[in-house]
Each structure stands twice: as structure tokens, then as C-alpha cells.
């Protein structure tokens, strides 16, 4: 089997069968919804569009809740759909976000880079 990606470890390359996926800027618009145009096809996973624009378990869980809600609605179930959540962004970090946005607009690297 041919490895799909590789990364440098010390002075050698180590092959990885499953490379890490990090969403690229603007990719949220291209991601599928939990309920597709096919009436009985529901998607869940960290690649499905939701409020968490990052490939994480939280994102996968959120899309699974959306898929279950859509399935219950499609099936006409009287059961309440699972709650959906917004990503919590600590307000204490807002000044740092503004600084980083200013640096980005000025063509400077992220302050932690």
C-alpha cells in the first residue's frame, strides 16, 4: 500500500496512512448539510457543515445531532430533536482575536507563529 502523506520526524520522513485534515479558509460553504437532497440520506461527521468550522469530535457530534433531528422530522416522529449548540468563544479572547485580525490585514503572521 502506498502511503498517502508523509511528515518529517527528526532527519527522516515518517509515512502516514491517514493525514490530518484541517479545513481551508472558505471551505465551509462547500461542505454538505446533514440532510441531503436525497430524502433518506443523512450525513454526520466532522466534514458536515455546522457551527464548528474545524475537524473535531465536537464538530462530528454536532453534525450527528443535526442528522438525527432531520431524520426524526423526515420520519414524522413526535420525539423532540436533539439540541444543537453554538461554539462557545470565550469573550476574554476577543481582544486577542482583534489583534490577530489587524495583523492579518497588515500582512503579518499570527502572533503565536
mmCIF file of N, CA, C and O in Angstrom:
data_model
loop_
_atom_site.group_PDB
_atom_site.id
_atom_site.type_symbol
_atom_site.label_atom_id
_atom_site.label_comp_id
_atom_site.label_asym_id
_atom_site.label_seq_id
_atom_site.Cartn_x
_atom_site.Cartn_y
_atom_site.Cartn_z
ATOM 1 N N UNK A 1 0.842 -1.169 0.000
ATOM 2 C CA UNK A 1 0.000 0.000 0.000
ATOM 3 C C UNK A 1 0.894 1.240 0.000
ATOM 4 O O UNK A 1 1.839 1.343 0.754
ATOM 5 N N UNK A 2 0.558 2.218 -0.816
ATOM 6 C CA UNK A 2 1.334 3.450 -0.917
ATOM 7 C C UNK A 2 0.833 4.436 0.127
ATOM 8 O O UNK A 2 -0.364 4.692 0.212
ATOM 9 N N UNK A 3 1.735 4.991 0.940
ATOM 10 C CA UNK A 3 1.293 5.982 1.935
ATOM 11 C C UNK A 3 0.695 7.206 1.249
ATOM 12 O O UNK A 3 1.099 7.579 0.157
ATOM 13 N N UNK A 4 -0.254 7.843 1.913
ATOM 14 C CA UNK A 4 -0.942 8.991 1.331
ATOM 15 C C UNK A 4 -0.242 10.307 1.646
ATOM 16 O O UNK A 4 -0.420 11.277 0.960
ATOM 17 N N UNK A 5 0.508 10.378 2.718
ATOM 18 C CA UNK A 5 1.228 11.601 3.042
ATOM 19 C C UNK A 5 2.418 11.232 3.904
ATOM 20 O O UNK A 5 2.573 10.112 4.341
ATOM 21 N N UNK A 6 3.252 12.214 4.129
ATOM 22 C CA UNK A 6 4.399 11.960 4.981
ATOM 23 C C UNK A 6 4.749 13.237 5.721
ATOM 24 O O UNK A 6 4.402 14.332 5.320
ATOM 25 N N UNK A 7 5.421 13.077 6.851
ATOM 26 C CA UNK A 7 5.870 14.239 7.598
ATOM 27 C C UNK A 7 7.275 13.979 8.091
ATOM 28 O O UNK A 7 7.689 12.835 8.275
ATOM 29 N N UNK A 8 7.997 15.031 8.310
ATOM 30 C CA UNK A 8 9.382 14.900 8.726
ATOM 31 C C UNK A 8 9.435 14.673 10.234
ATOM 32 O O UNK A 8 8.799 15.372 11.006
ATOM 33 N N UNK A 9 10.174 13.671 10.645
ATOM 34 C CA UNK A 9 10.398 13.378 12.052
ATOM 35 C C UNK A 9 11.902 13.303 12.240
ATOM 36 O O UNK A 9 12.546 12.376 11.758
ATOM 37 N N UNK A 10 12.467 14.303 12.914
ATOM 38 C CA UNK A 10 13.920 14.363 13.015
ATOM 39 C C UNK A 10 14.497 14.557 11.635
ATOM 40 O O UNK A 10 14.118 15.459 10.914
ATOM 41 N N UNK A 11 15.404 13.692 11.247
ATOM 42 C CA UNK A 11 16.009 13.807 9.917
ATOM 43 C C UNK A 11 15.418 12.799 8.935
ATOM 44 O O UNK A 11 15.894 12.672 7.827
ATOM 45 N N UNK A 12 14.368 12.079 9.352
ATOM 46 C CA UNK A 12 13.757 11.086 8.466
ATOM 47 C C UNK A 12 12.308 11.438 8.208
ATOM 48 O O UNK A 12 11.668 12.127 8.981
ATOM 49 N N UNK A 13 11.782 10.916 7.115
ATOM 50 C CA UNK A 13 10.367 11.084 6.818
ATOM 51 C C UNK A 13 9.618 9.883 7.363
ATOM 52 O O UNK A 13 10.028 8.747 7.202
ATOM 53 N N UNK A 14 8.523 10.122 8.040
ATOM 54 C CA UNK A 14 7.664 9.049 8.514
ATOM 55 C C UNK A 14 6.362 9.112 7.723
ATOM 56 O O UNK A 14 5.752 10.156 7.596
ATOM 57 N N UNK A 15 5.949 7.996 7.183
ATOM 58 C CA UNK A 15 4.747 7.964 6.359
ATOM 59 C C UNK A 15 3.505 7.836 7.230
ATOM 60 O O UNK A 15 3.508 7.165 8.251
ATOM 61 N N UNK A 16 2.434 8.499 6.799
ATOM 62 C CA UNK A 16 1.149 8.440 7.487
ATOM 63 C C UNK A 16 0.103 7.922 6.513
ATOM 64 O O UNK A 16 -0.006 8.425 5.395
ATOM 65 N N UNK A 17 -0.664 6.968 6.954
ATOM 66 C CA UNK A 17 -1.741 6.463 6.107
ATOM 67 C C UNK A 17 -2.926 7.413 6.095
ATOM 68 O O UNK A 17 -3.667 7.489 5.140
ATOM 69 N N UNK A 18 -3.165 8.122 7.205
ATOM 70 C CA UNK A 18 -4.328 8.994 7.331
ATOM 71 C C UNK A 18 -3.863 10.380 7.755
ATOM 72 O O UNK A 18 -3.725 10.646 8.939
ATOM 73 N N UNK A 19 -3.642 11.266 6.788
ATOM 74 C CA UNK A 19 -3.164 12.606 7.136
ATOM 75 C C UNK A 19 -4.233 13.413 7.868
ATOM 76 O O UNK A 19 -5.435 13.171 7.703
ATOM 77 N N UNK A 20 -3.805 14.361 8.664
ATOM 78 C CA UNK A 20 -4.702 15.241 9.391
ATOM 79 C C UNK A 20 -5.405 16.178 8.426
ATOM 80 O O UNK A 20 -4.775 16.759 7.544
ATOM 81 N N UNK A 21 -6.713 16.308 8.582
ATOM 82 C CA UNK A 21 -7.476 17.235 7.757
ATOM 83 C C UNK A 21 -7.681 18.519 8.538
ATOM 84 O O UNK A 21 -8.203 18.498 9.648
ATOM 85 N N UNK A 22 -7.254 19.610 7.969
ATOM 86 C CA UNK A 22 -7.546 20.913 8.545
ATOM 87 C C UNK A 22 -8.277 21.693 7.467
ATOM 88 O O UNK A 22 -7.801 21.821 6.344
ATOM 89 N N UNK A 23 -9.446 22.197 7.818
ATOM 90 C CA UNK A 23 -10.256 22.915 6.844
ATOM 91 C C UNK A 23 -9.513 24.140 6.337
ATOM 92 O O UNK A 23 -8.836 24.828 7.088
ATOM 93 N N UNK A 24 -9.670 24.409 5.071
ATOM 94 C CA UNK A 24 -9.065 25.588 4.482
ATOM 95 C C UNK A 24 -10.045 26.756 4.548
ATOM 96 O O UNK A 24 -11.259 26.556 4.655
ATOM 97 N N UNK A 25 -9.522 27.959 4.484
ATOM 98 C CA UNK A 25 -10.364 29.151 4.539
ATOM 99 C C UNK A 25 -11.409 29.099 3.431
ATOM 100 O O UNK A 25 -11.092 28.820 2.276
ATOM 101 N N UNK A 26 -12.650 29.341 3.796
ATOM 102 C CA UNK A 26 -13.730 29.358 2.812
ATOM 103 C C UNK A 26 -14.341 28.008 2.498
ATOM 104 O O UNK A 26 -15.296 27.933 1.726
ATOM 105 N N UNK A 27 -13.825 26.929 3.087
ATOM 106 C CA UNK A 27 -14.330 25.599 2.733
ATOM 107 C C UNK A 27 -15.684 25.284 3.355
ATOM 108 O O UNK A 27 -16.360 24.358 2.916
ATOM 109 N N UNK A 28 -16.102 26.047 4.350
ATOM 110 C CA UNK A 28 -17.387 25.784 4.994
ATOM 111 C C UNK A 28 -18.530 25.815 3.975
ATOM 112 O O UNK A 28 -19.440 24.995 4.032
ATOM 113 N N UNK A 29 -18.464 26.724 3.027
ATOM 114 C CA UNK A 29 -19.522 26.845 2.020
ATOM 115 C C UNK A 29 -19.622 25.605 1.136
ATOM 116 O O UNK A 29 -20.678 25.339 0.556
ATOM 117 N N UNK A 30 -18.552 24.829 1.023
ATOM 118 C CA UNK A 30 -18.545 23.649 0.155
ATOM 119 C C UNK A 30 -18.895 22.357 0.889
ATOM 120 O O UNK A 30 -18.965 21.307 0.267
ATOM 121 N N UNK A 31 -19.075 22.434 2.194
ATOM 122 C CA UNK A 31 -19.355 21.226 2.958
ATOM 123 C C UNK A 31 -20.840 20.890 2.898
ATOM 124 O O UNK A 31 -21.691 21.771 2.828
ATOM 125 N N UNK A 32 -21.188 19.595 2.938
ATOM 126 C CA UNK A 32 -22.592 19.200 2.823
ATOM 127 C C UNK A 32 -23.363 19.432 4.123
ATOM 128 O O UNK A 32 -22.795 19.501 5.205
ATOM 129 N N UNK A 33 -24.671 19.538 3.982
ATOM 130 C CA UNK A 33 -25.569 19.624 5.143
ATOM 131 C C UNK A 33 -25.817 18.210 5.670
ATOM 132 O O UNK A 33 -25.594 17.227 4.962
ATOM 133 N N UNK A 34 -26.325 18.110 6.898
ATOM 134 C CA UNK A 34 -26.618 16.806 7.487
ATOM 135 C C UNK A 34 -27.729 16.087 6.721
ATOM 136 O O UNK A 34 -27.693 14.875 6.558
ATOM 137 N N UNK A 35 -28.739 16.831 6.240
ATOM 138 C CA UNK A 35 -29.823 16.238 5.448
ATOM 139 C C UNK A 35 -29.581 16.618 3.998
ATOM 140 O O UNK A 35 -29.508 17.793 3.659
ATOM 141 N N UNK A 36 -29.452 15.629 3.174
ATOM 142 C CA UNK A 36 -29.103 15.847 1.771
ATOM 143 C C UNK A 36 -30.359 15.988 0.912
ATOM 144 O O UNK A 36 -31.484 15.856 1.404
ATOM 145 N N UNK A 37 -30.163 16.229 -0.366
ATOM 146 C CA UNK A 37 -31.284 16.304 -1.313
ATOM 147 C C UNK A 37 -31.941 14.939 -1.504
ATOM 148 O O UNK A 37 -33.080 14.857 -1.959
ATOM 149 N N UNK A 38 -31.229 13.883 -1.165
ATOM 150 C CA UNK A 38 -31.802 12.533 -1.225
ATOM 151 C C UNK A 38 -32.586 12.335 0.073
ATOM 152 O O UNK A 38 -32.014 12.401 1.167
ATOM 153 N N UNK A 39 -33.895 12.130 -0.006
ATOM 154 C CA UNK A 39 -34.747 12.152 1.191
ATOM 155 C C UNK A 39 -34.311 11.234 2.333
ATOM 156 O O UNK A 39 -34.481 11.583 3.496
ATOM 157 N N UNK A 40 -33.749 10.073 2.024
ATOM 158 C CA UNK A 40 -33.389 9.152 3.100
ATOM 159 C C UNK A 40 -31.871 9.053 3.304
ATOM 160 O O UNK A 40 -31.377 8.051 3.816
ATOM 161 N N UNK A 41 -31.145 10.101 2.926
ATOM 162 C CA UNK A 41 -29.700 10.114 3.130
ATOM 163 C C UNK A 41 -29.332 11.241 4.080
ATOM 164 O O UNK A 41 -29.601 12.412 3.819
ATOM 165 N N UNK A 42 -28.732 10.857 5.204
ATOM 166 C CA UNK A 42 -28.322 11.796 6.235
ATOM 167 C C UNK A 42 -26.823 11.623 6.455
ATOM 168 O O UNK A 42 -26.322 10.509 6.429
ATOM 169 N N UNK A 43 -26.127 12.719 6.659
ATOM 170 C CA UNK A 43 -24.680 12.676 6.845
ATOM 171 C C UNK A 43 -24.299 13.187 8.229
ATOM 172 O O UNK A 43 -24.925 14.113 8.751
ATOM 173 N N UNK A 44 -23.274 12.587 8.779
ATOM 174 C CA UNK A 44 -22.721 13.054 10.052
ATOM 175 C C UNK A 44 -21.218 12.833 10.008
ATOM 176 O O UNK A 44 -20.735 11.841 9.485
ATOM 177 N N UNK A 45 -20.497 13.762 10.529
ATOM 178 C CA UNK A 45 -19.048 13.665 10.575
ATOM 179 C C UNK A 45 -18.452 15.054 10.695
ATOM 180 O O UNK A 45 -19.148 16.058 10.547
ATOM 181 N N UNK A 46 -17.167 15.109 10.943
ATOM 182 C CA UNK A 46 -16.540 16.417 11.143
ATOM 183 C C UNK A 46 -16.452 17.238 9.865
ATOM 184 O O UNK A 46 -16.117 18.404 9.893
ATOM 185 N N UNK A 47 -16.803 16.647 8.724
ATOM 186 C CA UNK A 47 -16.786 17.348 7.442
ATOM 187 C C UNK A 47 -18.136 17.959 7.090
ATOM 188 O O UNK A 47 -18.259 18.701 6.115
ATOM 189 N N UNK A 48 -19.183 17.664 7.867
ATOM 190 C CA UNK A 48 -20.528 18.153 7.588
ATOM 191 C C UNK A 48 -20.668 19.573 8.142
ATOM 192 O O UNK A 48 -20.174 19.882 9.221
ATOM 193 N N UNK A 49 -21.333 20.433 7.393
ATOM 194 C CA UNK A 49 -21.474 21.846 7.769
ATOM 195 C C UNK A 49 -22.222 21.994 9.089
ATOM 196 O O UNK A 49 -23.298 21.445 9.270
ATOM 197 N N UNK A 50 -21.632 22.735 10.002
ATOM 198 C CA UNK A 50 -22.278 23.109 11.257
ATOM 199 C C UNK A 50 -21.551 24.325 11.813
ATOM 200 O O UNK A 50 -20.699 24.906 11.143
ATOM 201 N N UNK A 51 -21.882 24.711 13.029
ATOM 202 C CA UNK A 51 -21.328 25.937 13.601
ATOM 203 C C UNK A 51 -19.846 25.824 13.971
ATOM 204 O O UNK A 51 -19.191 26.825 14.195
ATOM 205 N N UNK A 52 -19.326 24.620 14.022
ATOM 206 C CA UNK A 52 -17.923 24.411 14.391
ATOM 207 C C UNK A 52 -17.130 24.163 13.111
ATOM 208 O O UNK A 52 -17.161 23.073 12.559
ATOM 209 N N UNK A 53 -16.438 25.177 12.637
ATOM 210 C CA UNK A 53 -15.734 25.092 11.354
ATOM 211 C C UNK A 53 -14.325 24.546 11.554
ATOM 212 O O UNK A 53 -13.337 25.200 11.254
ATOM 213 N N UNK A 54 -14.253 23.342 12.077
ATOM 214 C CA UNK A 54 -12.971 22.690 12.318
ATOM 215 C C UNK A 54 -13.226 21.192 12.446
ATOM 216 O O UNK A 54 -14.256 20.781 12.980
ATOM 217 N N UNK A 55 -12.306 20.391 11.952
ATOM 218 C CA UNK A 55 -12.450 18.937 12.020
ATOM 219 C C UNK A 55 -12.147 18.464 13.437
ATOM 220 O O UNK A 55 -11.000 18.245 13.797
ATOM 221 N N UNK A 56 -13.194 18.344 14.261
ATOM 222 C CA UNK A 56 -13.044 17.901 15.650
ATOM 223 C C UNK A 56 -14.161 16.915 15.993
ATOM 224 O O UNK A 56 -15.157 16.813 15.273
ATOM 225 N N UNK A 57 -14.009 16.242 17.116
ATOM 226 C CA UNK A 57 -15.081 15.353 17.584
ATOM 227 C C UNK A 57 -16.330 16.158 17.917
ATOM 228 O O UNK A 57 -17.453 15.696 17.721
ATOM 229 N N UNK A 58 -16.148 17.374 18.432
ATOM 230 C CA UNK A 58 -17.299 18.221 18.742
ATOM 231 C C UNK A 58 -18.086 18.543 17.474
ATOM 232 O O UNK A 58 -19.313 18.548 17.467
ATOM 233 N N UNK A 59 -17.352 18.805 16.387
ATOM 234 C CA UNK A 59 -17.996 19.077 15.104
ATOM 235 C C UNK A 59 -18.748 17.840 14.611
ATOM 236 O O UNK A 59 -19.876 17.935 14.117
ATOM 237 N N UNK A 60 -18.138 16.677 14.748
ATOM 238 C CA UNK A 60 -18.793 15.431 14.337
ATOM 239 C C UNK A 60 -20.046 15.185 15.170
ATOM 240 O O UNK A 60 -21.097 14.789 14.632
ATOM 241 N N UNK A 61 -19.965 15.436 16.477
ATOM 242 C CA UNK A 61 -21.132 15.246 17.341
ATOM 243 C C UNK A 61 -22.260 16.209 16.978
ATOM 244 O O UNK A 61 -23.431 15.838 16.962
ATOM 245 N N UNK A 62 -21.900 17.449 16.693
ATOM 246 C CA UNK A 62 -22.913 18.446 16.327
ATOM 247 C C UNK A 62 -23.616 18.045 15.031
ATOM 248 O O UNK A 62 -24.839 18.149 14.917
ATOM 249 N N UNK A 63 -22.862 17.569 14.054
ATOM 250 C CA UNK A 63 -23.495 17.160 12.796
ATOM 251 C C UNK A 63 -24.349 15.906 12.998
ATOM 252 O O UNK A 63 -25.374 15.747 12.338
ATOM 253 N N UNK A 64 -23.950 15.041 13.918
ATOM 254 C CA UNK A 64 -24.772 13.858 14.209
ATOM 255 C C UNK A 64 -26.101 14.269 14.830
ATOM 256 O O UNK A 64 -27.155 13.715 14.482
ATOM 257 N N UNK A 65 -26.072 15.257 15.722
ATOM 258 C CA UNK A 65 -27.331 15.738 16.301
ATOM 259 C C UNK A 65 -28.224 16.348 15.215
ATOM 260 O O UNK A 65 -29.444 16.152 15.220
ATOM 261 N N UNK A 66 -27.616 17.079 14.276
ATOM 262 C CA UNK A 66 -28.392 17.654 13.170
ATOM 263 C C UNK A 66 -28.993 16.551 12.296
ATOM 264 O O UNK A 66 -30.151 16.643 11.863
ATOM 265 N N UNK A 67 -28.214 15.507 12.040
ATOM 266 C CA UNK A 67 -28.704 14.396 11.217
ATOM 267 C C UNK A 67 -29.858 13.671 11.910
ATOM 268 O O UNK A 67 -30.865 13.335 11.268
ATOM 269 N N UNK A 68 -29.733 13.452 13.204
ATOM 270 C CA UNK A 68 -30.815 12.790 13.950
ATOM 271 C C UNK A 68 -32.068 13.660 13.946
ATOM 272 O O UNK A 68 -33.183 13.158 13.753
ATOM 273 N N UNK A 69 -31.896 14.963 14.131
ATOM 274 C CA UNK A 69 -33.053 15.865 14.083
ATOM 275 C C UNK A 69 -33.747 15.818 12.732
ATOM 276 O O UNK A 69 -34.980 15.772 12.651
ATOM 277 N N UNK A 70 -32.963 15.822 11.667
ATOM 278 C CA UNK A 70 -33.537 15.755 10.318
ATOM 279 C C UNK A 70 -34.225 14.417 10.080
ATOM 280 O O UNK A 70 -35.301 14.359 9.465
ATOM 281 N N UNK A 71 -33.631 13.355 10.577
ATOM 282 C CA UNK A 71 -34.241 12.028 10.423
ATOM 283 C C UNK A 71 -35.579 11.951 11.163
ATOM 284 O O UNK A 71 -36.568 11.462 10.619
ATOM 285 N N UNK A 72 -35.612 12.464 12.390
ATOM 286 C CA UNK A 72 -36.866 12.450 13.155
ATOM 287 C C UNK A 72 -37.948 13.251 12.444
ATOM 288 O O UNK A 72 -39.106 12.823 12.364
ATOM 289 N N UNK A 73 -37.583 14.405 11.911
ATOM 290 C CA UNK A 73 -38.548 15.240 11.202
ATOM 291 C C UNK A 73 -39.036 14.540 9.938
ATOM 292 O O UNK A 73 -40.233 14.511 9.651
ATOM 293 N N UNK A 74 -38.110 13.967 9.167
ATOM 294 C CA UNK A 74 -38.470 13.276 7.929
ATOM 295 C C UNK A 74 -39.383 12.082 8.205
ATOM 296 O O UNK A 74 -40.315 11.813 7.446
ATOM 297 N N UNK A 75 -39.121 11.384 9.312
ATOM 298 C CA UNK A 75 -39.926 10.213 9.665
ATOM 299 C C UNK A 75 -41.256 10.589 10.297
ATOM 300 O O UNK A 75 -42.093 9.720 10.549
ATOM 301 N N UNK A 76 -41.460 11.884 10.582
ATOM 302 C CA UNK A 76 -42.704 12.313 11.219
ATOM 303 C C UNK A 76 -42.781 11.913 12.676
ATOM 304 O O UNK A 76 -43.866 11.776 13.238
ATOM 305 N N UNK A 77 -41.646 11.720 13.312
ATOM 306 C CA UNK A 77 -41.622 11.299 14.713
ATOM 307 C C UNK A 77 -42.043 12.444 15.634
ATOM 308 O O UNK A 77 -41.673 13.601 15.400
ATOM 309 N N UNK A 78 -42.784 12.114 16.692
ATOM 310 C CA UNK A 78 -43.148 13.150 17.668
ATOM 311 C C UNK A 78 -42.010 13.437 18.665
ATOM 312 O O UNK A 78 -42.119 14.355 19.473
ATOM 313 N N UNK A 79 -40.930 12.663 18.581
ATOM 314 C CA UNK A 79 -39.811 12.853 19.511
ATOM 315 C C UNK A 79 -39.151 14.212 19.289
ATOM 316 O O UNK A 79 -39.067 14.695 18.153
ATOM 317 N N UNK A 80 -38.698 14.795 20.363
ATOM 318 C CA UNK A 80 -38.018 16.086 20.266
ATOM 319 C C UNK A 80 -36.641 15.887 19.626
ATOM 320 O O UNK A 80 -35.947 14.911 19.934
ATOM 321 N N UNK A 81 -36.243 16.775 18.738
ATOM 322 C CA UNK A 81 -34.914 16.639 18.135
ATOM 323 C C UNK A 81 -33.835 16.956 19.163
ATOM 324 O O UNK A 81 -34.079 17.663 20.141
ATOM 325 N N UNK A 82 -32.635 16.445 18.958
ATOM 326 C CA UNK A 82 -31.534 16.771 19.869
ATOM 327 C C UNK A 82 -31.227 18.268 19.820
ATOM 328 O O UNK A 82 -31.437 18.924 18.793
ATOM 329 N N UNK A 83 -30.760 18.778 20.921
ATOM 330 C CA UNK A 83 -30.382 20.193 20.976
ATOM 331 C C UNK A 83 -29.140 20.423 20.122
ATOM 332 O O UNK A 83 -28.240 19.583 20.082
ATOM 333 N N UNK A 84 -29.118 21.558 19.432
ATOM 334 C CA UNK A 84 -27.936 21.974 18.677
ATOM 335 C C UNK A 84 -27.290 23.125 19.437
ATOM 336 O O UNK A 84 -27.977 23.928 20.063
ATOM 337 N N UNK A 85 -25.992 23.201 19.361
ATOM 338 C CA UNK A 85 -25.260 24.186 20.151
ATOM 339 C C UNK A 85 -24.399 25.076 19.272
ATOM 340 O O UNK A 85 -23.941 24.663 18.212
ATOM 341 N N UNK A 86 -24.174 26.277 19.726
ATOM 342 C CA UNK A 86 -23.231 27.190 19.091
ATOM 343 C C UNK A 86 -21.875 26.979 19.753
ATOM 344 O O UNK A 86 -21.795 26.675 20.938
ATOM 345 N N UNK A 87 -20.832 27.158 18.983
ATOM 346 C CA UNK A 87 -19.487 27.053 19.521
ATOM 347 C C UNK A 87 -19.261 28.175 20.534
ATOM 348 O O UNK A 87 -19.500 29.343 20.235
ATOM 349 N N UNK A 88 -18.839 27.819 21.725
ATOM 350 C CA UNK A 88 -18.562 28.835 22.749
ATOM 351 C C UNK A 88 -17.215 29.479 22.462
ATOM 352 O O UNK A 88 -16.208 28.794 22.339
ATOM 353 N N UNK A 89 -17.232 30.768 22.307
ATOM 354 C CA UNK A 89 -15.996 31.520 22.095
ATOM 355 C C UNK A 89 -15.827 32.422 23.307
ATOM 356 O O UNK A 89 -16.594 33.379 23.482
ATOM 357 N N UNK A 90 -14.853 32.132 24.172
ATOM 358 C CA UNK A 90 -14.682 32.918 25.395
ATOM 359 C C UNK A 90 -14.501 34.402 25.085
ATOM 360 O O UNK A 90 -13.625 34.774 24.298
ATOM 361 N N UNK A 91 -15.314 35.264 25.689
ATOM 362 C CA UNK A 91 -15.195 36.694 25.417
ATOM 363 C C UNK A 91 -13.849 37.265 25.851
ATOM 364 O O UNK A 91 -13.406 38.271 25.310
ATOM 365 N N UNK A 92 -13.183 36.594 26.769
ATOM 366 C CA UNK A 92 -11.867 37.055 27.226
ATOM 367 C C UNK A 92 -10.829 37.031 26.111
ATOM 368 O O UNK A 92 -9.827 37.729 26.179
ATOM 369 N N UNK A 93 -11.074 36.218 25.080
ATOM 370 C CA UNK A 93 -10.122 36.115 23.977
ATOM 371 C C UNK A 93 -10.391 37.116 22.848
ATOM 372 O O UNK A 93 -9.609 37.216 21.907
ATOM 373 N N UNK A 94 -11.492 37.870 22.936
ATOM 374 C CA UNK A 94 -11.842 38.805 21.866
ATOM 375 C C UNK A 94 -10.748 39.835 21.597
ATOM 376 O O UNK A 94 -10.446 40.106 20.427
ATOM 377 N N UNK A 95 -10.103 40.425 22.608
ATOM 378 C CA UNK A 95 -9.017 41.374 22.294
ATOM 379 C C UNK A 95 -7.893 40.724 21.481
ATOM 380 O O UNK A 95 -7.339 41.348 20.575
ATOM 381 N N UNK A 96 -7.584 39.476 21.778
ATOM 382 C CA UNK A 96 -6.534 38.773 21.032
ATOM 383 C C UNK A 96 -6.984 38.496 19.595
ATOM 384 O O UNK A 96 -6.181 38.566 18.663
ATOM 385 N N UNK A 97 -8.267 38.180 19.411
ATOM 386 C CA UNK A 97 -8.790 37.969 18.058
ATOM 387 C C UNK A 97 -8.679 39.247 17.233
ATOM 388 O O UNK A 97 -8.333 39.211 16.054
ATOM 389 N N UNK A 98 -9.004 40.387 17.854
ATOM 390 C CA UNK A 98 -8.909 41.667 17.127
ATOM 391 C C UNK A 98 -7.461 41.971 16.756
ATOM 392 O O UNK A 98 -7.188 42.425 15.641
ATOM 393 N N UNK A 99 -6.535 41.739 17.684
ATOM 394 C CA UNK A 99 -5.113 41.967 17.389
ATOM 395 C C UNK A 99 -4.673 41.088 16.224
ATOM 396 O O UNK A 99 -4.001 41.540 15.295
ATOM 397 N N UNK A 100 -5.072 39.810 16.259
ATOM 398 C CA UNK A 100 -4.681 38.901 15.194
ATOM 399 C C UNK A 100 -5.306 39.319 13.860
ATOM 400 O O UNK A 100 -4.660 39.260 12.820
ATOM 401 N N UNK A 101 -6.557 39.779 13.870
ATOM 402 C CA UNK A 101 -7.206 40.235 12.633
ATOM 403 C C UNK A 101 -6.467 41.447 12.066
ATOM 404 O O UNK A 101 -6.267 41.549 10.852
ATOM 405 N N UNK A 102 -6.067 42.352 12.942
ATOM 406 C CA UNK A 102 -5.301 43.522 12.491
ATOM 407 C C UNK A 102 -3.964 43.097 11.883
ATOM 408 O O UNK A 102 -3.547 43.613 10.850
ATOM 409 N N UNK A 103 -3.301 42.146 12.514
ATOM 410 C CA UNK A 103 -2.026 41.653 11.998
ATOM 411 C C UNK A 103 -2.221 40.986 10.636
ATOM 412 O O UNK A 103 -1.422 41.179 9.725
ATOM 413 N N UNK A 104 -3.294 40.222 10.493
ATOM 414 C CA UNK A 104 -3.578 39.545 9.224
ATOM 415 C C UNK A 104 -3.783 40.572 8.111
ATOM 416 O O UNK A 104 -3.242 40.446 7.034
ATOM 417 N N UNK A 105 -4.609 41.605 8.401
ATOM 418 C CA UNK A 105 -4.845 42.651 7.402
ATOM 419 C C UNK A 105 -3.553 43.379 7.026
ATOM 420 O O UNK A 105 -3.408 43.846 5.914
ATOM 421 N N UNK A 106 -2.618 43.479 7.968
ATOM 422 C CA UNK A 106 -1.353 44.160 7.717
ATOM 423 C C UNK A 106 -0.321 43.235 7.062
ATOM 424 O O UNK A 106 0.812 43.648 6.831
ATOM 425 N N UNK A 107 -0.730 41.984 6.782
ATOM 426 C CA UNK A 107 0.202 41.047 6.137
ATOM 427 C C UNK A 107 1.207 40.447 7.097
ATOM 428 O O UNK A 107 2.204 39.864 6.658
ATOM 429 N N UNK A 108 0.951 40.542 8.387
ATOM 430 C CA UNK A 108 1.862 39.989 9.382
ATOM 431 C C UNK A 108 1.386 38.590 9.795
ATOM 432 O O UNK A 108 0.207 38.280 9.717
ATOM 433 N N UNK A 109 2.320 37.773 10.271
ATOM 434 C CA UNK A 109 1.933 36.417 10.700
ATOM 435 C C UNK A 109 1.134 36.462 12.007
ATOM 436 O O UNK A 109 1.113 37.471 12.711
ATOM 437 N N UNK A 110 0.503 35.354 12.305
ATOM 438 C CA UNK A 110 -0.216 35.201 13.551
ATOM 439 C C UNK A 110 0.728 35.489 14.702
ATOM 440 O O UNK A 110 1.926 35.164 14.643
ATOM 441 N N UNK A 111 0.238 36.089 15.759
ATOM 442 C CA UNK A 111 1.101 36.499 16.859
ATOM 443 C C UNK A 111 1.771 35.323 17.571
ATOM 444 O O UNK A 111 2.754 35.510 18.262
ATOM 445 N N UNK A 112 1.265 34.127 17.403
ATOM 446 C CA UNK A 112 1.887 32.955 18.030
ATOM 447 C C UNK A 112 2.798 32.198 17.078
ATOM 448 O O UNK A 112 3.377 31.202 17.469
ATOM 449 N N UNK A 113 2.868 32.664 15.837
ATOM 450 C CA UNK A 113 3.694 31.959 14.839
ATOM 451 C C UNK A 113 5.168 32.202 15.071
ATOM 452 O O UNK A 113 5.616 33.159 15.591
#
